JSON list of C-alpha atoms in Angstrom, two decimals:
[
{"chain": "A", "resi": 1, "resn": "MET", "atom": "CA", "xyz": [-3.36, -33.22, 3.03]},
{"chain": "A", "resi": 2, "resn": "ALA", "atom": "CA", "xyz": [-3.37, -30.55, 5.74]},
{"chain": "A", "resi": 3, "resn": "ALA", "atom": "CA", "xyz": [-5.16, -28.15, 3.41]},
{"chain": "A", "resi": 4, "resn": "GLU", "atom": "CA", "xyz": [-8.11, -30.57, 3.06]},
{"chain": "A", "resi": 5, "resn": "ARG", "atom": "CA", "xyz": [-8.78, -31.04, 6.75]},
{"chain": "A", "resi": 6, "resn": "GLY", "atom": "CA", "xyz": [-7.63, -27.56, 7.74]},
{"chain": "A", "resi": 7, "resn": "THR", "atom": "CA", "xyz": [-5.01, -26.17, 10.11]},
{"chain": "A", "resi": 8, "resn": "ALA", "atom": "CA", "xyz": [-5.48, -23.82, 13.05]},
{"chain": "A", "resi": 9, "resn": "ALA", "atom": "CA", "xyz": [-4.88, -20.26, 11.87]},
{"chain": "A", "resi": 10, "resn": "GLU", "atom": "CA", "xyz": [-2.86, -19.35, 15.01]},
{"chain": "A", "resi": 11, "resn": "ALA", "atom": "CA", "xyz": [-0.37, -22.15, 14.29]},
{"chain": "A", "resi": 12, "resn": "LEU", "atom": "CA", "xyz": [0.45, -20.78, 10.83]},
{"chain": "A", "resi": 13, "resn": "VAL", "atom": "CA", "xyz": [0.95, -17.09, 11.68]},
{"chain": "A", "resi": 14, "resn": "GLY", "atom": "CA", "xyz": [4.31, -16.00, 10.24]},
{"chain": "A", "resi": 15, "resn": "GLN", "atom": "CA", "xyz": [4.54, -19.07, 8.00]},
{"chain": "A", "resi": 16, "resn": "VAL", "atom": "CA", "xyz": [4.03, -19.50, 4.26]},
{"chain": "A", "resi": 17, "resn": "VAL", "atom": "CA", "xyz": [0.50, -20.42, 3.20]},
{"chain": "A", "resi": 18, "resn": "LEU", "atom": "CA", "xyz": [-0.62, -21.51, -0.28]},
{"chain": "A", "resi": 19, "resn": "PRO", "atom": "CA", "xyz": [-3.82, -21.01, -2.28]},
{"chain": "A", "resi": 20, "resn": "GLY", "atom": "CA", "xyz": [-6.36, -23.64, -1.27]},
{"chain": "A", "resi": 21, "resn": "ASP", "atom": "CA", "xyz": [-5.14, -23.98, 2.33]},
{"chain": "A", "resi": 22, "resn": "LEU", "atom": "CA", "xyz": [-7.98, -23.96, 4.86]},
{"chain": "A", "resi": 23, "resn": "LEU", "atom": "CA", "xyz": [-7.40, -22.03, 8.10]},
{"chain": "A", "resi": 24, "resn": "LEU", "atom": "CA", "xyz": [-9.56, -23.04, 11.04]},
{"chain": "A", "resi": 25, "resn": "LEU", "atom": "CA", "xyz": [-10.62, -20.34, 13.52]},
{"chain": "A", "resi": 26, "resn": "PRO", "atom": "CA", "xyz": [-10.92, -20.64, 17.31]},
{"chain": "A", "resi": 27, "resn": "ALA", "atom": "CA", "xyz": [-14.27, -21.63, 18.75]},
{"chain": "A", "resi": 28, "resn": "HIS", "atom": "CA", "xyz": [-15.12, -18.07, 19.89]},
{"chain": "A", "resi": 29, "resn": "TYR", "atom": "CA", "xyz": [-15.29, -16.96, 16.24]},
{"chain": "A", "resi": 30, "resn": "ASP", "atom": "CA", "xyz": [-18.24, -19.28, 15.59]},
{"chain": "A", "resi": 31, "resn": "GLU", "atom": "CA", "xyz": [-21.79, -18.19, 14.87]},
{"chain": "A", "resi": 32, "resn": "ASP", "atom": "CA", "xyz": [-22.69, -14.75, 16.23]},
{"chain": "A", "resi": 33, "resn": "ALA", "atom": "CA", "xyz": [-26.11, -13.34, 16.99]},
{"chain": "A", "resi": 34, "resn": "GLU", "atom": "CA", "xyz": [-26.78, -12.65, 13.30]},
{"chain": "A", "resi": 35, "resn": "GLY", "atom": "CA", "xyz": [-25.73, -16.15, 12.21]},
{"chain": "A", "resi": 36, "resn": "GLU", "atom": "CA", "xyz": [-22.52, -14.96, 10.54]},
{"chain": "A", "resi": 37, "resn": "ARG", "atom": "CA", "xyz": [-19.23, -16.71, 11.11]},
{"chain": "A", "resi": 38, "resn": "LEU", "atom": "CA", "xyz": [-17.12, -13.83, 9.85]},
{"chain": "A", "resi": 39, "resn": "ARG", "atom": "CA", "xyz": [-17.48, -10.25, 8.78]},
{"chain": "A", "resi": 40, "resn": "LEU", "atom": "CA", "xyz": [-15.49, -9.18, 5.73]},
{"chain": "A", "resi": 41, "resn": "SER", "atom": "CA", "xyz": [-14.73, -5.49, 6.05]},
{"chain": "A", "resi": 42, "resn": "GLY", "atom": "CA", "xyz": [-12.00, -2.95, 5.38]},
{"chain": "A", "resi": 43, "resn": "GLY", "atom": "CA", "xyz": [-13.03, -0.74, 8.29]},
{"chain": "A", "resi": 44, "resn": "THR", "atom": "CA", "xyz": [-12.94, -1.00, 12.05]},
{"chain": "A", "resi": 45, "resn": "ALA", "atom": "CA", "xyz": [-14.32, -4.25, 13.38]},
{"chain": "A", "resi": 46, "resn": "PRO", "atom": "CA", "xyz": [-16.86, -4.28, 16.21]},
{"chain": "A", "resi": 47, "resn": "GLN", "atom": "CA", "xyz": [-15.75, -6.03, 19.38]},
{"chain": "A", "resi": 48, "resn": "GLY", "atom": "CA", "xyz": [-15.50, -9.77, 18.79]},
{"chain": "A", "resi": 49, "resn": "ARG", "atom": "CA", "xyz": [-15.71, -9.59, 14.99]},
{"chain": "A", "resi": 50, "resn": "LEU", "atom": "CA", "xyz": [-12.81, -10.83, 12.88]},
{"chain": "A", "resi": 51, "resn": "LEU", "atom": "CA", "xyz": [-11.54, -8.93, 9.82]},
{"chain": "A", "resi": 52, "resn": "CYS", "atom": "CA", "xyz": [-10.52, -10.92, 6.76]},
{"chain": "A", "resi": 53, "resn": "GLY", "atom": "CA", "xyz": [-7.78, -9.11, 4.84]},
{"chain": "A", "resi": 54, "resn": "PRO", "atom": "CA", "xyz": [-6.09, -9.52, 1.44]},
{"chain": "A", "resi": 55, "resn": "GLY", "atom": "CA", "xyz": [-5.31, -13.06, 0.33]},
{"chain": "A", "resi": 56, "resn": "LEU", "atom": "CA", "xyz": [-8.12, -14.69, 2.31]},
{"chain": "A", "resi": 57, "resn": "ARG", "atom": "CA", "xyz": [-11.82, -15.27, 1.84]},
{"chain": "A", "resi": 58, "resn": "ARG", "atom": "CA", "xyz": [-14.63, -16.68, 3.88]},
{"chain": "A", "resi": 59, "resn": "SER", "atom": "CA", "xyz": [-15.15, -20.43, 4.01]},
{"chain": "A", "resi": 60, "resn": "GLY", "atom": "CA", "xyz": [-17.64, -22.55, 5.88]},
{"chain": "A", "resi": 61, "resn": "ALA", "atom": "CA", "xyz": [-14.99, -23.89, 8.25]},
{"chain": "A", "resi": 62, "resn": "GLY", "atom": "CA", "xyz": [-12.92, -20.72, 8.57]},
{"chain": "A", "resi": 63, "resn": "LEU", "atom": "CA", "xyz": [-10.70, -18.92, 6.05]},
{"chain": "A", "resi": 64, "resn": "LEU", "atom": "CA", "xyz": [-9.61, -20.06, 2.59]},
{"chain": "A", "resi": 65, "resn": "VAL", "atom": "CA", "xyz": [-6.23, -18.86, 1.32]},
{"chain": "A", "resi": 66, "resn": "THR", "atom": "CA", "xyz": [-6.32, -17.31, -2.17]},
{"chain": "A", "resi": 67, "resn": "LYS", "atom": "CA", "xyz": [-2.75, -15.97, -2.44]},
{"chain": "A", "resi": 68, "resn": "CYS", "atom": "CA", "xyz": [0.69, -17.35, -1.66]},
{"chain": "A", "resi": 69, "resn": "GLY", "atom": "CA", "xyz": [2.56, -15.51, 1.12]},
{"chain": "A", "resi": 70, "resn": "LEU", "atom": "CA", "xyz": [3.11, -15.15, 4.84]},
{"chain": "A", "resi": 71, "resn": "LEU", "atom": "CA", "xyz": [0.08, -15.34, 7.11]},
{"chain": "A", "resi": 72, "resn": "ARG", "atom": "CA", "xyz": [-0.20, -12.30, 9.38]},
{"chain": "A", "resi": 73, "resn": "HIS", "atom": "CA", "xyz": [-2.42, -11.65, 12.39]},
{"chain": "A", "resi": 74, "resn": "ARG", "atom": "CA", "xyz": [-3.29, -8.46, 14.25]},
{"chain": "A", "resi": 75, "resn": "PRO", "atom": "CA", "xyz": [-4.80, -8.97, 17.72]},
{"chain": "A", "resi": 76, "resn": "GLY", "atom": "CA", "xyz": [-7.21, -6.61, 19.41]},
{"chain": "A", "resi": 77, "resn": "GLY", "atom": "CA", "xyz": [-10.99, -6.35, 19.09]},
{"chain": "A", "resi": 78, "resn": "GLY", "atom": "CA", "xyz": [-12.01, -9.20, 16.87]},
{"chain": "A", "resi": 79, "resn": "GLY", "atom": "CA", "xyz": [-8.53, -9.32, 15.36]},
{"chain": "A", "resi": 80, "resn": "ALA", "atom": "CA", "xyz": [-7.53, -9.56, 11.70]},
{"chain": "A", "resi": 81, "resn": "TYR", "atom": "CA", "xyz": [-5.87, -12.11, 9.43]},
{"chain": "A", "resi": 82, "resn": "TRP", "atom": "CA", "xyz": [-4.29, -11.39, 6.05]},
{"chain": "A", "resi": 83, "resn": "VAL", "atom": "CA", "xyz": [-1.66, -12.79, 3.68]},
{"chain": "A", "resi": 84, "resn": "ASP", "atom": "CA", "xyz": [1.48, -10.70, 3.17]},
{"chain": "A", "resi": 85, "resn": "SER", "atom": "CA", "xyz": [2.35, -11.53, -0.44]},
{"chain": "A", "resi": 86, "resn": "GLN", "atom": "CA", "xyz": [4.87, -10.21, -2.95]},
{"chain": "A", "resi": 87, "resn": "GLN", "atom": "CA", "xyz": [2.11, -9.14, -5.33]},
{"chain": "A", "resi": 88, "resn": "LYS", "atom": "CA", "xyz": [3.05, -6.46, -7.87]},
{"chain": "A", "resi": 89, "resn": "ARG", "atom": "CA", "xyz": [-0.29, -5.96, -9.63]},
{"chain": "A", "resi": 90, "resn": "TYR", "atom": "CA", "xyz": [-2.22, -3.30, -7.73]},
{"chain": "A", "resi": 91, "resn": "VAL", "atom": "CA", "xyz": [-6.00, -3.41, -7.25]},
{"chain": "A", "resi": 92, "resn": "PRO", "atom": "CA", "xyz": [-7.43, 0.03, -6.31]},
{"chain": "A", "resi": 93, "resn": "VAL", "atom": "CA", "xyz": [-8.94, 0.25, -2.83]},
{"chain": "A", "resi": 94, "resn": "LYS", "atom": "CA", "xyz": [-11.03, 3.14, -1.53]},
{"chain": "A", "resi": 95, "resn": "GLY", "atom": "CA", "xyz": [-8.98, 5.29, 0.84]},
{"chain": "A", "resi": 96, "resn": "ASP", "atom": "CA", "xyz": [-5.57, 4.19, -0.47]},
{"chain": "A", "resi": 97, "resn": "HIS", "atom": "CA", "xyz": [-2.98, 6.90, -1.13]},
{"chain": "A", "resi": 98, "resn": "VAL", "atom": "CA", "xyz": [-1.22, 6.23, -4.44]},
{"chain": "A", "resi": 99, "resn": "ILE", "atom": "CA", "xyz": [1.16, 7.81, -6.94]},
{"chain": "A", "resi": 100, "resn": "GLY", "atom": "CA", "xyz": [-0.36, 8.23, -10.39]},
{"chain": "A", "resi": 101, "resn": "ILE", "atom": "CA", "xyz": [1.12, 9.35, -13.72]},
{"chain": "A", "resi": 102, "resn": "VAL", "atom": "CA", "xyz": [-0.98, 11.74, -15.82]},
{"chain": "A", "resi": 103, "resn": "THR", "atom": "CA", "xyz": [-1.50, 10.13, -19.23]},
{"chain": "A", "resi": 104, "resn": "ALA", "atom": "CA", "xyz": [-4.17, 12.36, -20.78]},
{"chain": "A", "resi": 105, "resn": "LYS", "atom": "CA", "xyz": [-6.49, 15.33, -20.34]},
{"chain": "A", "resi": 106, "resn": "ALA", "atom": "CA", "xyz": [-10.14, 14.66, -21.17]},
{"chain": "A", "resi": 107, "resn": "GLY", "atom": "CA", "xyz": [-12.20, 17.82, -20.75]},
{"chain": "A", "resi": 108, "resn": "ASP", "atom": "CA", "xyz": [-12.35, 18.65, -17.06]},
{"chain": "A", "resi": 109, "resn": "VAL", "atom": "CA", "xyz": [-10.85, 15.31, -16.03]},
{"chain": "A", "resi": 110, "resn": "PHE", "atom": "CA", "xyz": [-7.29, 13.98, -15.98]},
{"chain": "A", "resi": 111, "resn": "ARG", "atom": "CA", "xyz": [-6.56, 10.31, -16.68]},
{"chain": "A", "resi": 112, "resn": "LEU", "atom": "CA", "xyz": [-3.91, 8.72, -14.48]},
{"chain": "A", "resi": 113, "resn": "ASP", "atom": "CA", "xyz": [-1.98, 5.47, -14.72]},
{"chain": "A", "resi": 114, "resn": "VAL", "atom": "CA", "xyz": [-2.07, 4.02, -11.20]},
{"chain": "A", "resi": 115, "resn": "GLY", "atom": "CA", "xyz": [-0.75, 0.55, -12.04]},
{"chain": "A", "resi": 116, "resn": "GLY", "atom": "CA", "xyz": [-4.19, -1.07, -12.03]},
{"chain": "A", "resi": 117, "resn": "SER", "atom": "CA", "xyz": [-6.19, -2.71, -14.80]},
{"chain": "A", "resi": 118, "resn": "GLU", "atom": "CA", "xyz": [-7.64, 0.64, -15.92]},
{"chain": "A", "resi": 119, "resn": "PRO", "atom": "CA", "xyz": [-6.73, 4.33, -15.51]},
{"chain": "A", "resi": 120, "resn": "ALA", "atom": "CA", "xyz": [-8.14, 6.47, -12.72]},
{"chain": "A", "resi": 121, "resn": "SER", "atom": "CA", "xyz": [-9.90, 9.80, -13.18]},
{"chain": "A", "resi": 122, "resn": "LEU", "atom": "CA", "xyz": [-9.03, 13.03, -11.34]},
{"chain": "A", "resi": 123, "resn": "SER", "atom": "CA", "xyz": [-11.14, 16.18, -11.62]},
{"chain": "A", "resi": 124, "resn": "TYR", "atom": "CA", "xyz": [-9.35, 19.53, -11.92]},
{"chain": "A", "resi": 125, "resn": "LEU", "atom": "CA", "xyz": [-11.54, 20.70, -9.00]},
{"chain": "A", "resi": 126, "resn": "ALA", "atom": "CA", "xyz": [-10.13, 17.96, -6.72]},
{"chain": "A", "resi": 127, "resn": "PHE", "atom": "CA", "xyz": [-7.13, 20.14, -5.75]},
{"chain": "A", "resi": 128, "resn": "GLU", "atom": "CA", "xyz": [-6.88, 22.57, -2.84]},
{"chain": "A", "resi": 129, "resn": "GLY", "atom": "CA", "xyz": [-8.03, 26.05, -3.90]},
{"chain": "A", "resi": 130, "resn": "ALA", "atom": "CA", "xyz": [-9.03, 24.95, -7.41]},
{"chain": "A", "resi": 131, "resn": "THR", "atom": "CA", "xyz": [-11.93, 26.75, -9.09]},
{"chain": "A", "resi": 132, "resn": "LYS", "atom": "CA", "xyz": [-13.21, 27.08, -12.67]},
{"chain": "A", "resi": 133, "resn": "ARG", "atom": "CA", "xyz": [-11.01, 30.16, -13.11]},
{"chain": "A", "resi": 134, "resn": "ASN", "atom": "CA", "xyz": [-8.08, 28.95, -11.00]},
{"chain": "A", "resi": 135, "resn": "ARG", "atom": "CA", "xyz": [-7.21, 25.60, -12.54]},
{"chain": "A", "resi": 136, "resn": "PRO", "atom": "CA", "xyz": [-4.19, 23.56, -11.36]},
{"chain": "A", "resi": 137, "resn": "ASN", "atom": "CA", "xyz": [-1.24, 23.47, -13.73]},
{"chain": "A", "resi": 138, "resn": "VAL", "atom": "CA", "xyz": [-1.22, 19.75, -14.46]},
{"chain": "A", "resi": 139, "resn": "GLN", "atom": "CA", "xyz": [0.53, 18.43, -17.56]},
{"chain": "A", "resi": 140, "resn": "VAL", "atom": "CA", "xyz": [0.73, 15.00, -19.19]},
{"chain": "A", "resi": 141, "resn": "GLY", "atom": "CA", "xyz": [3.60, 13.11, -17.55]},
{"chain": "A", "resi": 142, "resn": "ASP", "atom": "CA", "xyz": [3.24, 14.79, -14.14]},
{"chain": "A", "resi": 143, "resn": "LEU", "atom": "CA", "xyz": [3.27, 12.66, -11.00]},
{"chain": "A", "resi": 144, "resn": "ILE", "atom": "CA", "xyz": [0.24, 13.03, -8.73]},
{"chain": "A", "resi": 145, "resn": "TYR", "atom": "CA", "xyz": [-0.03, 11.85, -5.13]},
{"chain": "A", "resi": 146, "resn": "GLY", "atom": "CA", "xyz": [-3.69, 11.38, -4.28]},
{"chain": "A", "resi": 147, "resn": "GLN", "atom": "CA", "xyz": [-6.33, 9.27, -2.60]},
{"chain": "A", "resi": 148, "resn": "PHE", "atom": "CA", "xyz": [-9.06, 7.03, -3.99]},
{"chain": "A", "resi": 149, "resn": "VAL", "atom": "CA", "xyz": [-12.62, 8.09, -3.16]},
{"chain": "A", "resi": 150, "resn": "VAL", "atom": "CA", "xyz": [-14.22, 5.60, -5.57]},
{"chain": "A", "resi": 151, "resn": "ALA", "atom": "CA", "xyz": [-12.72, 2.15, -6.15]},
{"chain": "A", "resi": 152, "resn": "ASN", "atom": "CA", "xyz": [-14.79, -0.90, -6.97]},
{"chain": "A", "resi": 153, "resn": "LYS", "atom": "CA", "xyz": [-15.04, -3.45, -9.76]},
{"chain": "A", "resi": 154, "resn": "ASP", "atom": "CA", "xyz": [-18.11, -1.84, -11.34]},
{"chain": "A", "resi": 155, "resn": "MET", "atom": "CA", "xyz": [-16.90, 1.77, -11.59]},
{"chain": "A", "resi": 156, "resn": "GLU", "atom": "CA", "xyz": [-13.88, 3.66, -12.85]},
{"chain": "A", "resi": 157, "resn": "PRO", "atom": "CA", "xyz": [-11.47, 4.51, -9.99]},
{"chain": "A", "resi": 158, "resn": "GLU", "atom": "CA", "xyz": [-11.68, 8.15, -8.96]},
{"chain": "A", "resi": 159, "resn": "MET", "atom": "CA", "xyz": [-8.95, 10.10, -7.16]},
{"chain": "A", "resi": 160, "resn": "VAL", "atom": "CA", "xyz": [-8.80, 13.38, -5.28]},
{"chain": "A", "resi": 161, "resn": "CYS", "atom": "CA", "xyz": [-5.95, 15.49, -3.91]},
{"chain": "A", "resi": 162, "resn": "ILE", "atom": "CA", "xyz": [-7.86, 16.98, -0.98]},
{"chain": "A", "resi": 163, "resn": "ASP", "atom": "CA", "xyz": [-9.13, 15.59, 2.31]},
{"chain": "A", "resi": 164, "resn": "SER", "atom": "CA", "xyz": [-12.64, 15.91, 3.76]},
{"chain": "A", "resi": 165, "resn": "SER", "atom": "CA", "xyz": [-11.95, 19.50, 4.87]},
{"chain": "A", "resi": 166, "resn": "GLY", "atom": "CA", "xyz": [-10.72, 20.60, 1.42]},
{"chain": "A", "resi": 167, "resn": "LYS", "atom": "CA", "xyz": [-7.02, 20.71, 2.40]},
{"chain": "A", "resi": 168, "resn": "SER", "atom": "CA", "xyz": [-4.26, 19.08, 0.39]},
{"chain": "A", "resi": 169, "resn": "SER", "atom": "CA", "xyz": [-2.70, 17.29, 3.41]},
{"chain": "A", "resi": 170, "resn": "GLY", "atom": "CA", "xyz": [0.48, 16.67, 1.42]},
{"chain": "A", "resi": 171, "resn": "MET", "atom": "CA", "xyz": [-1.32, 15.49, -1.71]},
{"chain": "A", "resi": 172, "resn": "GLY", "atom": "CA", "xyz": [-0.97, 17.04, -5.15]},
{"chain": "A", "resi": 173, "resn": "ILE", "atom": "CA", "xyz": [1.68, 17.34, -7.88]},
{"chain": "A", "resi": 174, "resn": "ILE", "atom": "CA", "xyz": [5.04, 15.76, -6.98]},
{"chain": "A", "resi": 175, "resn": "GLY", "atom": "CA", "xyz": [8.30, 17.51, -7.91]},
{"chain": "A", "resi": 176, "resn": "GLN", "atom": "CA", "xyz": [9.92, 16.57, -11.21]},
{"chain": "A", "resi": 177, "resn": "ASP", "atom": "CA", "xyz": [13.57, 16.21, -10.17]},
{"chain": "A", "resi": 178, "resn": "GLY", "atom": "CA", "xyz": [13.21, 13.12, -7.97]},
{"chain": "A", "resi": 179, "resn": "PHE", "atom": "CA", "xyz": [13.35, 9.44, -8.93]},
{"chain": "A", "resi": 180, "resn": "LEU", "atom": "CA", "xyz": [10.28, 7.21, -9.33]},
{"chain": "A", "resi": 181, "resn": "PHE", "atom": "CA", "xyz": [10.56, 3.43, -9.08]},
{"chain": "A", "resi": 182, "resn": "LYS", "atom": "CA", "xyz": [8.37, 0.43, -8.34]},
{"chain": "A", "resi": 183, "resn": "VAL", "atom": "CA", "xyz": [8.56, -2.24, -5.64]},
{"chain": "A", "resi": 184, "resn": "SER", "atom": "CA", "xyz": [6.28, -5.03, -4.46]},
{"chain": "A", "resi": 185, "resn": "LEU", "atom": "CA", "xyz": [3.14, -4.21, -2.50]},
{"chain": "A", "resi": 186, "resn": "GLY", "atom": "CA", "xyz": [4.50, -6.20, 0.46]},
{"chain": "A", "resi": 187, "resn": "LEU", "atom": "CA", "xyz": [7.54, -3.90, 0.76]},
{"chain": "A", "resi": 188, "resn": "ILE", "atom": "CA", "xyz": [5.30, -0.82, 0.59]},
{"chain": "A", "resi": 189, "resn": "ARG", "atom": "CA", "xyz": [3.21, -2.09, 3.51]},
{"chain": "A", "resi": 190, "resn": "LYS", "atom": "CA", "xyz": [6.41, -2.72, 5.46]},
{"chain": "A", "resi": 191, "resn": "LEU", "atom": "CA", "xyz": [7.72, 0.81, 4.78]},
{"chain": "A", "resi": 192, "resn": "LEU", "atom": "CA", "xyz": [4.38, 2.38, 5.74]},
{"chain": "A", "resi": 193, "resn": "ALA", "atom": "CA", "xyz": [4.27, 0.58, 9.09]},
{"chain": "A", "resi": 194, "resn": "PRO", "atom": "CA", "xyz": [4.52, 2.90, 12.13]},
{"chain": "A", "resi": 195, "resn": "LYS", "atom": "CA", "xyz": [8.11, 3.45, 13.30]},
{"chain": "A", "resi": 196, "resn": "CYS", "atom": "CA", "xyz": [9.57, 1.60, 10.30]},
{"chain": "A", "resi": 197, "resn": "GLU", "atom": "CA", "xyz": [13.24, 0.85, 11.08]},
{"chain": "A", "resi": 198, "resn": "ILE", "atom": "CA", "xyz": [14.24, 1.05, 7.41]},
{"chain": "A", "resi": 199, "resn": "ILE", "atom": "CA", "xyz": [13.07, 4.67, 7.05]},
{"chain": "A", "resi": 200, "resn": "GLN", "atom": "CA", "xyz": [14.58, 5.66, 10.40]},
{"chain": "A", "resi": 201, "resn": "GLU", "atom": "CA", "xyz": [17.98, 4.20, 9.47]},
{"chain": "A", "resi": 202, "resn": "LEU", "atom": "CA", "xyz": [17.97, 5.83, 6.03]},
{"chain": "A", "resi": 203, "resn": "SER", "atom": "CA", "xyz": [17.11, 9.24, 7.51]},
{"chain": "A", "resi": 204, "resn": "GLN", "atom": "CA", "xyz": [20.33, 9.09, 9.54]},
{"chain": "A", "resi": 205, "resn": "LEU", "atom": "CA", "xyz": [22.34, 8.51, 6.35]},
{"chain": "A", "resi": 206, "resn": "TYR", "atom": "CA", "xyz": [21.14, 11.40, 4.15]},
{"chain": "A", "resi": 207, "resn": "PRO", "atom": "CA", "xyz": [18.37, 13.99, 4.29]},
{"chain": "A", "resi": 208, "resn": "PHE", "atom": "CA", "xyz": [15.80, 13.17, 1.61]},
{"chain": "A", "resi": 209, "resn": "GLU", "atom": "CA", "xyz": [12.17, 13.51, 0.57]},
{"chain": "A", "resi": 210, "resn": "LEU", "atom": "CA", "xyz": [10.08, 10.36, 0.21]},
{"chain": "A", "resi": 211, "resn": "VAL", "atom": "CA", "xyz": [6.58, 9.65, -1.12]},
{"chain": "A", "resi": 212, "resn": "LEU", "atom": "CA", "xyz": [5.16, 6.15, -0.75]},
{"chain": "A", "resi": 213, "resn": "GLY", "atom": "CA", "xyz": [2.17, 4.98, -2.79]},
{"chain": "A", "resi": 214, "resn": "MET", "atom": "CA", "xyz": [0.11, 1.93, -1.84]},
{"chain": "A", "resi": 215, "resn": "ASN", "atom": "CA", "xyz": [0.24, 0.95, -5.52]},
{"chain": "A", "resi": 216, "resn": "GLY", "atom": "CA", "xyz": [3.92, 0.00, -5.14]},
{"chain": "A", "resi": 217, "resn": "ARG", "atom": "CA", "xyz": [5.43, 3.25, -6.40]},
{"chain": "A", "resi": 218, "resn": "ILE", "atom": "CA", "xyz": [8.05, 5.22, -4.50]},
{"chain": "A", "resi": 219, "resn": "TRP", "atom": "CA", "xyz": [9.32, 8.72, -5.29]},
{"chain": "A", "resi": 220, "resn": "VAL", "atom": "CA", "xyz": [12.54, 9.84, -3.61]},
{"chain": "A", "resi": 221, "resn": "LYS", "atom": "CA", "xyz": [14.72, 12.92, -3.85]},
{"chain": "A", "resi": 222, "resn": "ALA", "atom": "CA", "xyz": [17.98, 13.64, -2.00]},
{"chain": "A", "resi": 223, "resn": "LYS", "atom": "CA", "xyz": [20.46, 16.55, -2.27]},
{"chain": "A", "resi": 224, "resn": "THR", "atom": "CA", "xyz": [22.42, 14.97, -5.11]},
{"chain": "A", "resi": 225, "resn": "VAL", "atom": "CA", "xyz": [21.70, 12.41, -7.83]},
{"chain": "A", "resi": 226, "resn": "GLN", "atom": "CA", "xyz": [24.27, 10.06, -6.29]},
{"chain": "A", "resi": 227, "resn": "GLN", "atom": "CA", "xyz": [22.60, 10.16, -2.86]},
{"chain": "A", "resi": 228, "resn": "THR", "atom": "CA", "xyz": [19.20, 9.65, -4.48]},
{"chain": "A", "resi": 229, "resn": "LEU", "atom": "CA", "xyz": [20.37, 6.54, -6.34]},
{"chain": "A", "resi": 230, "resn": "ILE", "atom": "CA", "xyz": [21.99, 5.12, -3.18]},
{"chain": "A", "resi": 231, "resn": "ILE", "atom": "CA", "xyz": [18.70, 5.44, -1.29]},
{"chain": "A", "resi": 232, "resn": "VAL", "atom": "CA", "xyz": [16.81, 3.88, -4.23]},
{"chain": "A", "resi": 233, "resn": "ASN", "atom": "CA", "xyz": [19.18, 0.90, -4.31]},
{"chain": "A", "resi": 234, "resn": "ILE", "atom": "CA", "xyz": [18.91, 0.36, -0.55]},
{"chain": "A", "resi": 235, "resn": "LEU", "atom": "CA", "xyz": [15.11, 0.52, -0.61]},
{"chain": "A", "resi": 236, "resn": "GLU", "atom": "CA", "xyz": [14.95, -1.98, -3.50]},
{"chain": "A", "resi": 237, "resn": "ALA", "atom": "CA", "xyz": [17.40, -4.33, -1.73]},
{"chain": "A", "resi": 238, "resn": "CYS", "atom": "CA", "xyz": [15.58, -4.13, 1.63]},
{"chain": "A", "resi": 239, "resn": "GLU", "atom": "CA", "xyz": [13.02, -6.62, 0.37]},
{"chain": "A", "resi": 240, "resn": "TYR", "atom": "CA", "xyz": [15.67, -9.35, 0.24]},
{"chain": "A", "resi": 241, "resn": "MET", "atom": "CA", "xyz": [18.02, -8.27, 3.08]},
{"chain": "A", "resi": 242, "resn": "THR", "atom": "CA", "xyz": [17.88, -9.15, 6.75]},
{"chain": "A", "resi": 243, "resn": "ALA", "atom": "CA", "xyz": [17.95, -6.35, 9.33]},
{"chain": "A", "resi": 244, "resn": "GLU", "atom": "CA", "xyz": [21.60, -7.16, 10.10]},
{"chain": "A", "resi": 245, "resn": "GLN", "atom": "CA", "xyz": [22.64, -7.10, 6.42]},
{"chain": "A", "resi": 246, "resn": "ARG", "atom": "CA", "xyz": [20.88, -3.76, 5.99]},
{"chain": "A", "resi": 247, "resn": "LYS", "atom": "CA", "xyz": [22.66, -2.26, 9.00]},
{"chain": "A", "resi": 248, "resn": "GLN", "atom": "CA", "xyz": [26.03, -3.46, 7.72]},
{"chain": "A", "resi": 249, "resn": "ALA", "atom": "CA", "xyz": [25.38, -1.89, 4.29]},
{"chain": "A", "resi": 250, "resn": "LEU", "atom": "CA", "xyz": [24.35, 1.42, 5.86]},
{"chain": "A", "resi": 251, "resn": "ALA", "atom": "CA", "xyz": [27.41, 1.37, 8.14]},
{"chain": "A", "resi": 252, "resn": "LYS", "atom": "CA", "xyz": [29.70, 1.03, 5.08]},
{"chain": "A", "resi": 253, "resn": "LEU", "atom": "CA", "xyz": [28.00, 3.93, 3.34]},
{"chain": "A", "resi": 254, "resn": "SER", "atom": "CA", "xyz": [28.25, 6.16, 6.41]},
{"chain": "A", "resi": 255, "resn": "GLY", "atom": "CA", "xyz": [31.93, 5.25, 6.89]},
{"chain": "A", "resi": 256, "resn": "ASN", "atom": "CA", "xyz": [31.46, 3.71, 10.34]}
]
């Protein structure tokens, strides 16, 4: 089998890979000065170091696939490989911006459902301008857009709604009159890509507000309920439509 002897990673970029497949790396990714073949990291890679993203893990001969999906590659520096899968179960990652649902108040901490295996905690002081006397008006059932500052397998995930300078930067309580729905994590990554064609095309159809969470949740609000539902349906269908099919559907809605 090809998976047993391995296949060059470059040859499989854009193709479907399966768990157990072995991806061989070019010769220049071999042993470095520290004796490592690969550096696993979520940050910026030093020159010549390769990043191993979701769906892959280190193997003696290269990279071992752990999830089914499309193999992706980003050049530049040491480059990066990852598997673009249709996973729906979210695993919290430090730095991710997500949409959480407040499920309980526990003293000075709110508990939020973020779609992971356990709830995340959010302190009442983790809002812009919040103090012991000036507490944010957060109720059970509210939607919160925030960022993970703690996320690992040994600790409870912790969220904040402020950046490093204490500003909200768009984070906080989300309005109640919009529509919240869930999509796959692969579609979220596609929508969050710079200059996403889907978002640009939708913005020409109706004016709307949109919040995208890395945990697969999307909140959208347009001028009317009908327009909101149309945008929701298009975003859900985009995962299974080609660019041409999407443009034809938008053309019908716009009357062109």
